[in-house]
Structures are given as C-alpha cells and as structure tokens.
Short mmCIF file of C-alpha atoms and ligand atoms in Angstrom, two decimals:
data_model
loop_
_atom_site.label_atom_id
_atom_site.label_comp_id
_atom_site.label_asym_id
_atom_site.label_seq_id
_atom_site.Cartn_x
_atom_site.Cartn_y
_atom_site.Cartn_z
CA MET A 1 0.04 -0.05 0.05
CA ASN A 2 1.29 3.48 -0.88
CA LYS A 3 2.09 5.94 1.96
CA THR A 4 -0.87 8.00 2.84
CA SER A 5 0.86 11.24 1.83
CA ASP A 6 1.24 9.92 -1.81
CA THR A 7 -2.25 8.65 -2.24
CA PHE A 8 -4.08 11.17 -0.05
CA PRO A 9 -1.87 14.25 -0.31
CA GLU A 10 -4.47 16.51 1.05
CA TYR A 11 -5.76 14.41 3.86
CA ARG A 12 -5.55 15.90 7.36
CA PRO A 13 -7.17 14.13 10.36
CA LEU A 14 -10.06 16.42 11.54
CA ASP A 15 -10.05 17.88 15.01
CA GLU A 16 -12.16 20.24 17.04
CA ASP A 17 -10.96 23.24 15.20
CA SER A 18 -11.36 22.07 11.60
CA VAL A 19 -14.41 19.71 11.67
CA ILE A 20 -16.87 22.77 11.68
CA ASP A 21 -15.00 24.51 8.77
CA PHE A 22 -15.03 21.17 7.05
CA VAL A 23 -18.82 20.45 7.16
CA GLY A 24 -19.62 24.25 6.80
CA GLU A 25 -18.71 24.00 3.07
CA ILE A 26 -21.21 21.16 2.37
CA GLN A 27 -24.55 22.65 1.29
CA PRO A 28 -26.67 19.61 2.26
CA VAL A 29 -25.10 19.73 5.72
CA ARG A 30 -25.89 23.61 6.01
CA GLU A 31 -29.39 22.74 5.24
CA ALA A 32 -29.58 20.00 7.79
CA LEU A 33 -27.79 22.12 10.50
CA GLY A 34 -29.12 25.68 9.79
CA SER A 35 -26.87 28.04 7.73
CA ASN A 36 -25.08 29.79 10.60
CA PRO A 37 -21.93 27.65 11.38
CA GLU A 38 -20.99 29.99 14.35
CA THR A 39 -23.70 28.50 16.27
CA TRP A 40 -22.80 24.87 15.58
CA ARG A 41 -21.15 22.82 18.22
CA MET A 42 -19.03 19.58 17.92
CA ARG A 43 -17.95 16.65 19.84
CA GLU A 44 -15.79 13.71 19.16
CA VAL A 45 -17.50 10.42 20.01
CA GLY A 46 -15.53 7.61 18.18
CA ASP A 47 -15.31 4.63 20.67
CA GLY A 48 -14.99 2.06 17.74
CA ASN A 49 -11.91 0.15 16.78
CA LEU A 50 -11.01 2.01 13.56
CA ASN A 51 -12.20 5.57 13.01
CA LEU A 52 -12.54 9.18 14.25
CA VAL A 53 -16.30 10.15 14.69
CA PHE A 54 -17.65 13.55 15.31
CA ILE A 55 -21.13 14.88 15.94
CA VAL A 56 -21.71 18.42 14.77
CA THR A 57 -25.05 20.01 16.03
CA GLY A 58 -26.78 23.09 14.85
CA GLU A 59 -29.90 24.94 15.52
CA LYS A 60 -31.97 22.75 13.09
CA GLY A 61 -30.16 19.37 13.65
CA ALA A 62 -27.18 17.26 13.86
CA VAL A 63 -24.79 15.32 11.44
CA VAL A 64 -22.14 12.61 12.07
CA ILE A 65 -18.66 12.83 10.46
CA LYS A 66 -16.93 9.58 10.22
CA GLN A 67 -13.27 9.85 9.08
CA ALA A 68 -10.77 7.07 8.66
CA VAL A 69 -7.39 7.42 9.98
CA PRO A 70 -4.27 5.74 8.50
CA TYR A 71 -3.99 3.40 11.17
CA LEU A 72 -5.99 0.96 13.46
CA ARG A 73 -7.21 3.15 16.19
CA CYS A 74 -7.72 0.58 18.83
CA VAL A 75 -4.09 -0.68 18.34
CA GLY A 76 -2.13 2.50 17.42
CA GLU A 77 -0.20 3.98 14.44
CA ALA A 78 2.03 0.67 14.22
CA TRP A 79 -0.90 -1.06 12.67
CA ALA A 80 -1.12 0.92 9.33
CA LEU A 81 -4.57 0.59 7.71
CA PRO A 82 -5.60 2.36 4.46
CA LEU A 83 -7.84 5.36 4.25
CA GLU A 84 -9.60 3.86 1.19
CA ARG A 85 -12.01 2.02 3.63
CA ALA A 86 -14.03 5.05 3.70
CA PHE A 87 -14.48 4.74 -0.11
CA PHE A 88 -15.60 1.13 0.30
CA GLU A 89 -18.09 2.11 3.03
CA ASN A 90 -19.49 4.83 0.91
CA GLU A 91 -19.91 2.47 -2.00
CA ALA A 92 -21.48 -0.15 0.13
CA LEU A 93 -23.90 2.26 1.87
CA SER A 94 -24.77 3.74 -1.63
CA GLU A 95 -25.34 0.28 -3.17
CA ALA A 96 -27.69 -0.72 -0.06
CA ALA A 97 -29.58 2.50 -0.16
CA LYS A 98 -30.91 1.44 -3.49
CA PHE A 99 -32.80 -1.44 -1.77
CA VAL A 100 -33.23 -0.36 1.72
CA PRO A 101 -32.74 3.22 2.29
CA HIS A 102 -35.07 3.41 5.33
CA LEU A 103 -32.70 0.98 7.22
CA LEU A 104 -29.56 3.22 6.75
CA PRO A 105 -28.43 6.54 7.78
CA LYS A 106 -28.98 9.21 5.30
CA LEU A 107 -25.73 10.28 3.26
CA TYR A 108 -25.00 13.92 3.04
CA HIS A 109 -21.54 13.77 1.62
CA TYR A 110 -18.52 11.70 0.83
CA ASP A 111 -15.44 13.39 0.81
CA ALA A 112 -12.67 11.20 -0.96
CA LYS A 113 -9.62 13.35 -0.26
CA GLN A 114 -10.38 13.48 3.45
CA ALA A 115 -11.64 9.89 3.55
CA ALA A 116 -14.86 11.10 5.54
CA ILE A 117 -18.38 10.47 5.24
CA VAL A 118 -20.87 12.71 6.43
CA MET A 119 -24.32 11.14 7.45
CA GLU A 120 -27.51 11.62 9.43
CA PHE A 121 -27.05 11.76 13.28
CA LEU A 122 -29.49 9.02 14.39
CA SER A 123 -31.22 9.94 17.48
CA PRO A 124 -32.60 8.60 19.86
CA HIS A 125 -31.05 5.40 18.49
CA ILE A 126 -28.36 3.58 20.49
CA ILE A 127 -25.85 0.93 19.45
CA LEU A 128 -27.81 -2.20 19.73
CA ARG A 129 -25.33 -4.06 21.68
CA LYS A 130 -25.73 -1.37 24.34
CA GLY A 131 -29.47 -1.98 24.33
CA PHE A 132 -28.95 -5.74 24.84
CA ILE A 133 -26.74 -4.88 27.81
CA GLN A 134 -29.57 -2.77 29.43
CA GLY A 135 -32.28 -5.46 28.58
CA ILE A 136 -34.15 -3.32 25.94
CA ARG A 137 -36.59 -5.12 23.53
CA TYR A 138 -36.63 -4.24 19.92
CA PRO A 139 -39.88 -5.57 18.30
CA ARG A 140 -38.91 -4.40 14.80
CA LEU A 141 -35.38 -5.88 14.89
CA ALA A 142 -35.91 -9.31 13.42
CA GLY A 143 -38.04 -8.18 10.72
CA ASP A 144 -35.87 -5.25 9.84
CA ILE A 145 -32.57 -7.05 9.78
CA ALA A 146 -34.01 -9.95 7.83
CA GLU A 147 -35.38 -7.48 5.21
CA PHE A 148 -31.94 -5.67 5.13
CA MET A 149 -30.05 -9.05 4.48
CA ALA A 150 -32.63 -10.55 2.08
CA GLN A 151 -32.59 -7.33 -0.02
CA THR A 152 -28.91 -6.71 0.04
CA LEU A 153 -27.61 -10.22 -0.45
CA PHE A 154 -30.28 -11.18 -3.01
CA LYS A 155 -29.98 -8.18 -5.17
CA THR A 156 -26.28 -8.04 -5.31
CA SER A 157 -26.02 -11.82 -6.25
CA ASP A 158 -26.05 -13.77 -9.51
CA LEU A 159 -29.65 -14.69 -8.82
CA TYR A 160 -30.58 -11.16 -9.34
CA LEU A 161 -27.69 -9.47 -11.64
CA ASP A 162 -26.38 -10.21 -15.01
CA ALA A 163 -22.76 -11.59 -14.76
CA ALA A 164 -21.09 -8.46 -16.36
CA THR A 165 -22.93 -5.93 -13.81
CA LYS A 166 -21.87 -8.31 -10.90
CA LYS A 167 -18.36 -8.75 -11.99
CA ALA A 168 -17.90 -4.89 -12.52
CA ARG A 169 -19.18 -4.37 -8.87
CA MET A 170 -16.94 -7.14 -7.59
CA ALA A 171 -13.87 -5.55 -9.35
CA ILE A 172 -14.57 -2.58 -7.31
CA PHE A 173 -14.72 -4.25 -3.94
CA CYS A 174 -11.69 -6.75 -4.57
CA GLY A 175 -9.62 -3.60 -3.62
CA ASN A 176 -10.82 -3.89 0.06
CA THR A 177 -7.99 -6.39 0.71
CA GLU A 178 -6.56 -4.90 3.89
CA LEU A 179 -9.86 -4.98 5.74
CA CYS A 180 -10.65 -8.36 4.48
CA LYS A 181 -7.21 -9.46 5.70
CA ILE A 182 -8.26 -8.25 9.31
CA THR A 183 -11.11 -10.61 9.19
CA GLU A 184 -9.08 -13.44 7.71
CA ASP A 185 -6.59 -13.10 10.49
CA LEU A 186 -8.78 -12.16 13.55
CA VAL A 187 -11.72 -14.35 12.94
CA PHE A 188 -10.45 -17.37 11.24
CA THR A 189 -6.78 -17.66 12.26
CA ASP A 190 -5.41 -15.87 15.39
CA PRO A 191 -7.90 -17.37 17.97
CA TYR A 192 -6.56 -20.88 17.05
CA ARG A 193 -2.95 -20.08 17.41
CA ILE A 194 -0.54 -18.10 19.71
CA ALA A 195 -0.87 -14.57 18.38
CA LYS A 196 0.47 -11.32 19.83
CA LEU A 197 -2.64 -9.37 20.15
CA ASN A 198 -4.97 -12.25 21.49
CA ARG A 199 -6.45 -12.05 24.88
CA TRP A 200 -8.88 -13.76 27.03
CA THR A 201 -10.10 -13.74 30.53
CA THR A 202 -7.10 -15.23 32.30
CA PRO A 203 -6.38 -17.72 34.04
CA GLN A 204 -10.10 -18.86 33.98
CA LEU A 205 -10.16 -19.58 30.28
CA ASP A 206 -6.53 -20.62 29.76
CA ASP A 207 -7.53 -24.45 29.52
CA ILE A 208 -10.16 -23.95 26.88
CA ALA A 209 -8.03 -21.50 24.94
CA LEU A 210 -5.22 -24.11 24.85
CA GLN A 211 -7.72 -26.94 23.91
CA TYR A 212 -9.19 -24.85 21.00
CA ARG A 213 -5.51 -24.26 19.80
CA GLU A 214 -4.99 -28.05 19.72
CA ASP A 215 -8.46 -29.04 18.44
CA ALA A 216 -7.50 -30.38 15.03
CA PRO A 217 -11.23 -31.09 13.91
CA LEU A 218 -12.20 -27.57 14.93
CA LYS A 219 -9.25 -25.86 13.33
CA ILE A 220 -10.12 -27.87 10.11
CA ALA A 221 -13.78 -26.79 10.24
CA VAL A 222 -12.73 -23.23 10.85
CA GLN A 223 -10.44 -23.22 7.87
CA ARG A 224 -13.12 -24.64 5.70
CA LEU A 225 -15.19 -21.50 6.69
CA LYS A 226 -12.18 -19.26 6.06
CA LEU A 227 -11.87 -20.82 2.44
CA LYS A 228 -15.41 -20.05 1.89
CA PHE A 229 -14.79 -16.42 3.19
CA LEU A 230 -11.96 -16.10 0.72
CA THR A 231 -13.44 -17.62 -2.35
CA SER A 232 -17.29 -17.46 -2.29
CA ALA A 233 -18.08 -14.31 -4.05
CA GLU A 234 -21.91 -14.82 -3.53
CA ALA A 235 -23.02 -11.18 -2.88
CA LEU A 236 -22.00 -7.90 -1.71
CA ILE A 237 -21.80 -8.54 2.05
CA HIS A 238 -21.64 -5.96 4.81
CA GLY A 239 -18.69 -7.74 6.24
CA ASP A 240 -19.07 -6.68 9.98
CA LEU A 241 -22.89 -7.07 10.73
CA HIS A 242 -22.52 -7.57 14.48
CA SER A 243 -24.67 -5.79 17.01
CA GLY A 244 -22.26 -2.65 17.26
CA SER A 245 -23.12 -2.09 13.59
CA ILE A 246 -26.68 -1.62 14.10
CA MET A 247 -28.36 1.42 15.79
CA ALA A 248 -31.85 0.93 16.91
CA THR A 249 -34.88 2.15 18.90
CA PRO A 250 -37.77 -0.04 19.55
CA GLU A 251 -39.44 1.36 16.59
CA ASN A 252 -36.50 1.92 14.10
CA THR A 253 -33.57 0.12 13.03
CA ARG A 254 -30.51 1.35 11.07
CA VAL A 255 -27.45 -0.53 9.80
CA ILE A 256 -24.16 1.49 9.82
CA ASP A 257 -20.35 0.82 9.24
CA PRO A 258 -20.05 -1.43 6.13
CA GLU A 259 -16.31 -0.69 5.80
CA PHE A 260 -15.50 -4.43 5.63
CA ALA A 261 -17.82 -4.76 2.54
CA PHE A 262 -16.77 -7.04 -0.16
CA TYR A 263 -18.25 -9.78 -2.39
CA GLY A 264 -18.23 -12.72 0.05
CA PRO A 265 -20.41 -15.61 1.34
CA MET A 266 -23.85 -14.39 2.41
CA GLY A 267 -23.77 -16.63 5.52
CA PHE A 268 -21.04 -14.42 7.01
CA ASP A 269 -23.43 -11.57 7.54
CA ILE A 270 -26.29 -13.75 8.66
CA GLY A 271 -23.86 -15.60 11.04
CA ALA A 272 -22.63 -12.31 12.38
CA VAL A 273 -26.29 -11.37 13.50
CA ILE A 274 -27.01 -14.89 14.95
CA GLY A 275 -23.67 -15.18 16.61
CA ASN A 276 -23.91 -11.75 18.18
CA LEU A 277 -27.37 -12.37 19.40
CA LEU A 278 -26.11 -15.61 20.98
CA LEU A 279 -23.26 -13.59 22.60
CA ALA A 280 -25.88 -11.08 23.98
CA PHE A 281 -27.81 -14.06 25.30
CA PHE A 282 -24.79 -15.75 27.03
CA SER A 283 -23.87 -12.36 28.60
CA GLN A 284 -27.27 -11.76 30.28
CA GLU A 285 -26.15 -13.76 33.38
CA GLY A 286 -23.60 -10.93 33.90
CA HIS A 287 -26.32 -8.25 33.67
CA GLU A 288 -29.25 -9.50 35.53
CA SER A 289 -29.73 -8.02 39.14
CA SER A 290 -30.43 -11.57 40.50
CA PRO A 291 -30.43 -15.10 38.83
CA GLY A 292 -33.23 -15.53 36.50
CA ARG A 293 -34.37 -11.89 36.45
CA ARG A 294 -33.58 -11.75 32.60
CA ASN A 295 -35.34 -15.01 31.81
CA GLU A 296 -37.93 -13.25 29.73
CA TYR A 297 -35.34 -11.17 28.10
CA ARG A 298 -33.50 -14.26 27.19
CA ALA A 299 -36.69 -15.79 25.68
CA TRP A 300 -37.10 -12.42 23.59
CA LEU A 301 -33.36 -12.79 22.32
CA PHE A 302 -34.26 -16.49 21.25
CA GLN A 303 -37.35 -15.51 19.48
CA THR A 304 -35.36 -12.75 17.71
CA ILE A 305 -32.77 -15.11 16.56
CA GLU A 306 -35.53 -17.58 15.39
CA GLU A 307 -37.61 -14.87 13.63
CA THR A 308 -34.44 -13.11 12.03
CA TRP A 309 -33.52 -16.48 10.29
CA ASN A 310 -37.07 -17.48 9.49
CA ARG A 311 -38.12 -14.05 8.12
CA PHE A 312 -34.94 -13.69 6.15
CA GLN A 313 -35.57 -17.04 4.48
CA GLN A 314 -39.17 -16.30 3.66
CA ARG A 315 -38.14 -12.82 2.04
CA PHE A 316 -35.22 -14.22 0.26
CA LEU A 317 -37.45 -16.94 -1.46
CA GLU A 318 -40.13 -14.28 -2.42
CA LEU A 319 -37.51 -12.00 -3.90
CA TRP A 320 -36.00 -14.88 -5.83
CA GLN A 321 -39.45 -16.07 -7.03
CA GLU A 322 -40.35 -12.52 -7.99
CA ASN A 323 -37.04 -11.28 -9.45
CA GLY A 324 -35.11 -14.23 -10.56
CA THR A 325 -33.44 -12.03 -13.26
CA GLY A 326 -29.95 -13.21 -12.88
CA ASP A 327 -27.70 -15.22 -14.94
CA ALA A 328 -27.76 -18.09 -12.35
CA TYR A 329 -30.64 -20.49 -12.72
CA HIS A 330 -31.58 -18.45 -15.95
CA ALA A 331 -35.28 -17.81 -16.06
CA SER A 332 -35.45 -19.08 -19.70
CA LEU A 333 -34.69 -22.57 -18.49
CA PHE A 334 -37.68 -22.86 -16.21
CA THR A 335 -40.96 -22.31 -18.00
CA ASP A 336 -42.65 -25.57 -17.92
CA PRO A 337 -44.31 -26.96 -14.74
CA VAL A 338 -41.84 -29.71 -14.20
CA SER A 339 -38.79 -27.41 -14.56
CA LEU A 340 -40.59 -24.80 -12.28
CA GLU A 341 -41.22 -27.41 -9.66
CA ALA A 342 -37.55 -28.57 -9.75
CA LEU A 343 -36.41 -24.89 -9.36
CA ALA A 344 -38.69 -24.55 -6.43
CA THR A 345 -36.98 -27.61 -4.86
CA GLU A 346 -33.53 -26.28 -5.68
CA ARG A 347 -34.26 -22.98 -3.91
CA ARG A 348 -35.20 -24.70 -0.84
CA THR A 349 -31.93 -26.70 -1.10
CA TYR A 350 -30.07 -23.44 -1.68
CA LEU A 351 -31.55 -21.94 1.47
CA ARG A 352 -30.72 -25.13 3.59
CA ARG A 353 -27.07 -24.81 2.38
CA LEU A 354 -27.04 -21.00 3.34
CA PHE A 355 -28.53 -21.84 6.66
CA HIS A 356 -25.71 -24.34 7.43
CA ASP A 357 -23.08 -21.70 6.38
CA SER A 358 -24.70 -19.24 8.48
CA VAL A 359 -24.45 -21.48 11.60
CA GLY A 360 -20.93 -22.08 11.10
CA PHE A 361 -20.06 -18.40 10.59
CA ALA A 362 -22.10 -17.74 13.87
CA GLY A 363 -19.69 -20.15 15.64
CA VAL A 364 -16.57 -18.62 14.55
CA LYS A 365 -17.76 -15.18 15.18
CA MET A 366 -18.50 -16.03 18.81
CA ILE A 367 -15.19 -17.66 19.47
CA ARG A 368 -13.22 -14.73 17.87
CA ARG A 369 -14.85 -12.20 20.29
CA ILE A 370 -13.61 -14.18 23.45
CA PHE A 371 -10.09 -15.19 22.31
CA GLY A 372 -9.15 -12.73 19.85
CA LEU A 373 -8.07 -9.01 19.80
CA ALA A 374 -11.54 -7.33 19.57
CA HIS A 375 -13.89 -8.34 22.32
CA VAL A 376 -17.46 -7.09 22.61
CA GLU A 377 -18.97 -5.05 25.49
CA ASP A 378 -21.72 -7.59 26.16
CA LEU A 379 -19.05 -9.82 27.82
CA GLU A 380 -16.28 -7.07 28.82
CA ALA A 381 -18.87 -5.09 30.72
CA ILE A 382 -19.13 -8.01 33.16
CA LYS A 383 -16.60 -6.79 35.85
CA ASP A 384 -16.34 -10.12 37.94
CA PRO A 385 -13.87 -12.11 35.90
CA ASP A 386 -15.21 -15.52 37.40
CA LEU A 387 -18.87 -14.68 36.35
CA ARG A 388 -17.52 -13.43 32.78
CA ALA A 389 -15.51 -16.38 32.24
CA ARG A 390 -18.45 -18.65 33.09
CA CYS A 391 -20.55 -16.87 30.29
CA GLU A 392 -17.73 -17.04 27.87
CA ARG A 393 -17.14 -20.51 28.37
CA LYS A 394 -20.70 -21.46 27.51
CA ALA A 395 -20.57 -19.18 24.42
CA LEU A 396 -17.22 -20.88 23.41
CA ARG A 397 -18.63 -24.38 23.78
CA LEU A 398 -21.70 -23.48 21.68
CA GLY A 399 -19.49 -21.62 19.07
CA ARG A 400 -17.50 -24.94 18.86
CA LEU A 401 -20.63 -27.08 18.38
CA LEU A 402 -22.01 -24.58 15.72
CA VAL A 403 -18.74 -24.69 13.73
CA LEU A 404 -18.30 -28.53 13.81
CA GLU A 405 -21.83 -29.66 13.58
CA SER A 406 -23.51 -26.87 11.34
CA GLU A 407 -24.93 -29.39 8.94
CA SER A 408 -26.48 -31.31 11.79
CA PHE A 409 -28.95 -28.38 12.59
CA SER A 410 -32.04 -28.59 10.38
CA ASN A 411 -33.67 -25.43 11.62
CA ILE A 412 -33.07 -22.43 13.71
CA ALA A 413 -35.07 -23.59 16.79
CA GLU A 414 -32.53 -26.30 17.04
CA VAL A 415 -29.82 -23.79 17.28
CA THR A 416 -31.59 -21.79 20.08
CA ALA A 417 -32.28 -25.04 21.69
CA ALA A 418 -28.59 -25.94 21.85
CA ALA A 419 -27.98 -22.57 23.19
CA ARG A 420 -30.39 -23.24 25.92
CA GLN A 421 -28.80 -26.65 26.68
CA GLU A 422 -25.41 -24.96 26.94
CA TYR A 423 -26.72 -22.32 29.22
CA SER A 424 -28.16 -24.83 31.65
CA HIS A 425 -25.11 -26.82 31.49
CA HIS A 426 -23.13 -26.96 34.93
CA GLU A 427 -19.34 -27.72 34.86
CA SER A 428 -18.85 -30.94 37.02
C1 LIG B 1 -8.83 -4.78 14.31
S1 LIG B 1 -10.27 -4.09 14.04
C2 LIG B 1 -11.27 -5.25 15.07
C3 LIG B 1 -12.63 -5.50 14.72
O1 LIG B 1 -13.38 -4.27 14.77
C4 LIG B 1 -14.26 -4.38 13.70
O2 LIG B 1 -15.52 -4.10 14.10
C5 LIG B 1 -14.26 -5.68 13.08
O3 LIG B 1 -15.03 -6.76 13.74
C6 LIG B 1 -12.82 -6.02 13.30
O4 LIG B 1 -12.44 -7.53 13.26
MG1 LIG B 2 -17.39 -0.75 12.92
#
C-alpha cells in the first residue's frame, strides 16, 4: 500500500478546530444544521476500533462525520490501515441505499480526499449491543434485519444481477483487501494459534484456549469456513454485521459501518447477526440483578434469533420467486411446470446450504470475540472475571458446536435449543 501522503496528499485528520469548517462547506449539511456555522457545536464520540467520529450540532439538527485514520485506532499507529476504507464504506452504503434506504443513515456527503463520510445523526437510536446490555427489547429488529439482509444479499447476487454487472461491482470491492485481511486473521486464524494481540479472561479460560488451539477437527472446520470467506463471492456482504454495527430504537433500525464490505459468502453476514445475538444471550447472566431476572429477556433474544432467520428465508425466497432475473438459474430454462417445480426444490436446497453456512459462521464469530483481539462490550462489561469467564465458556462451547456440527442443525429452533442446553450446563 502506498504511503498516505502519496495517495491522499490533502488528507488531514479532522479535529475540533477543523471539523466545523469542513462540514460548513457542504450545502446539504448547512440545510440540515441551519446556515449559521458560528452557532454549531461539535464533539468527538468515536469509541470504535477504527475511525474518528464527530457529531456536529446546529440549531436545526445534527450530523455525524466519520473519518478514517491511516492506522487501526484500537491498536495504534504501528498497525497501518488504508484510508480507502471510507471509499468502500460509501460504496456499500450507496449500494444498499438502492434497496433499503429506510434501514440506513441518510448520506449527506462523501469526501474522497479526507476519507470522510457525513451522514445523518441517528437519535434517539443507540448501538444495539448497548441496548442488549440494558435489557431493551426491539420488536422491529428481526423483521428489519431480515429485510436488510434479504434485499442486500439477494440483489447483489447472481440470482438477480447479470454476470457483467456483478463482475464490475466485484472488481471495485476486490480492492478492500486490507480490511478483508483483518477478518481473515482475527476471525479465522489468530484465535486458534498463539498471536500477539490475542487476549482472553485469564487464568479462567487458559485451559479452553489451549484446547481450541490443539483441536484439529475444530481448526479444520474453521479453515473450511475461511476458504469460503476467501473464495465464495456470492453477494456484496456488509462484512461486519454485528450488534455494534446496528443502531436501533424499539421502533426503528439502521445498519451502519459497512467498511468491511466485499463480495463474499452471504452466510457471513447472517452468521454475524446470529452469533452476536447468541453472545448477547450468554452475557445476560452478567447483567441481571439476581439469577433468573432476565429470563424473559433471554426468551426474547431467542425469539429474535429464530424470527431473523425465518423471516430472512421467507423474504429471500419471495425475492427470488419474483425477481429471478440473474444469470444463475436463468429464467429461460424454467418455463414448464416440471422445471418450475424442480427450481422450487432447488431454492429450498440453496436456503438449507445457506443456513448451514450461517450457523458455522455464527460459531466462529462467537469464538473470535472471546479469544481474539477485539472483544464485545456484552461480555467485557461484566466486571467479575469469574462470572464473565462462566458466560464466555458457555458461548465458546456453543461456538465450537456450531462450527463443527453446522450441518446437523435442520432449523433455527435447534440452534436456540442448543444454546439453551449450553446455558443450563453446569461444569462438574
Ligand atoms: C482490528 S479491528 C477489530 C474488529 O473491529 C471491527 O468491528 C471488526 O469486527 C474487526 O474485526
Ligand atoms: Mg465498525
């Protein structure tokens, strides 16, 4: 990768002095905030792993400015990271906005030179993960995320697009190699080997961390999933669709942060959603005021997992039946009743395979958040390390089962049943 100064000669990290001048030049922002920049106020709120995030507030409203920095923020300048990720995020948001604009923040401006995106300030939305910690229910979540995934995954796939269009889009996202490499290492490799940036609740989980590093069947199954991640360009995936990439109120859901987007396996997005809901489930023990107080919330999380997959499956099939315009399973081949019946059967086979992929990816997503570099607040917020480790061990055990036995699950209720069984499991 070229040095930042070569490829982005005008790039300057924004700060409290420059950010208002920066957005003050953007006409749609002036309309959103009110055209008197002297009255605008800013604050830096970035608490993610990668970027600077500012909120600028004016008399009429507020906007968010997300700017890439040329390194990984949660590690430091030693880990260089390309500013081009803002380009990929903007491309992915713009693509998804063609299909599900109501499930995304509104985009005001993309500045290629400053690697910055200016978008709608979502309020009173909060990061979904934080809502799960507080025990908030989101009745719309399953339907909205199912719709988001069905639309974005189906309509960027060969089931919907002609091959030339899809290849042209793929060519663009092939450049997002560094962010894909983060996933390849942090999700699929580092948790299963000694790696400098790995960490886990120690000494409580030392035994299981060692077991997983020496677990040949598990490592093979994870590498099979990694190969799928590397080679299976099924659709434009979000690439990081965990509960920190969703902002929600009980009435409204928005997906943010697709900077890891590329053409990859659909199950990686679906697995991210399921895996993170399962992490939320296993962490509840650390957030309830007395044992059992969050039982109804646990039931809601299970219902949400089941509804998310079931509604996704239903919507994906509907979209395929109504818009099967792609080069794969070309419509010209399926006009007579026998062929149409065969195609209907094949669609169900496709969804069964996708379900198994999603279950496996859910498992790896769970394990990486406990042994790898980047953990999740659901578990990190549990201050008592013994209690946290108990929750984590159960999540790890289920994660392993999902990876190794993904094909033995015939429906999503069997996945939640396995989670329930793991939750009730007491170490002897
Ligand atoms: C090194 S970046 C760590 C993680 O943060 C992002 O949200 C991705 O999940 C990435 O793996
Ligand atoms: Mg993110």
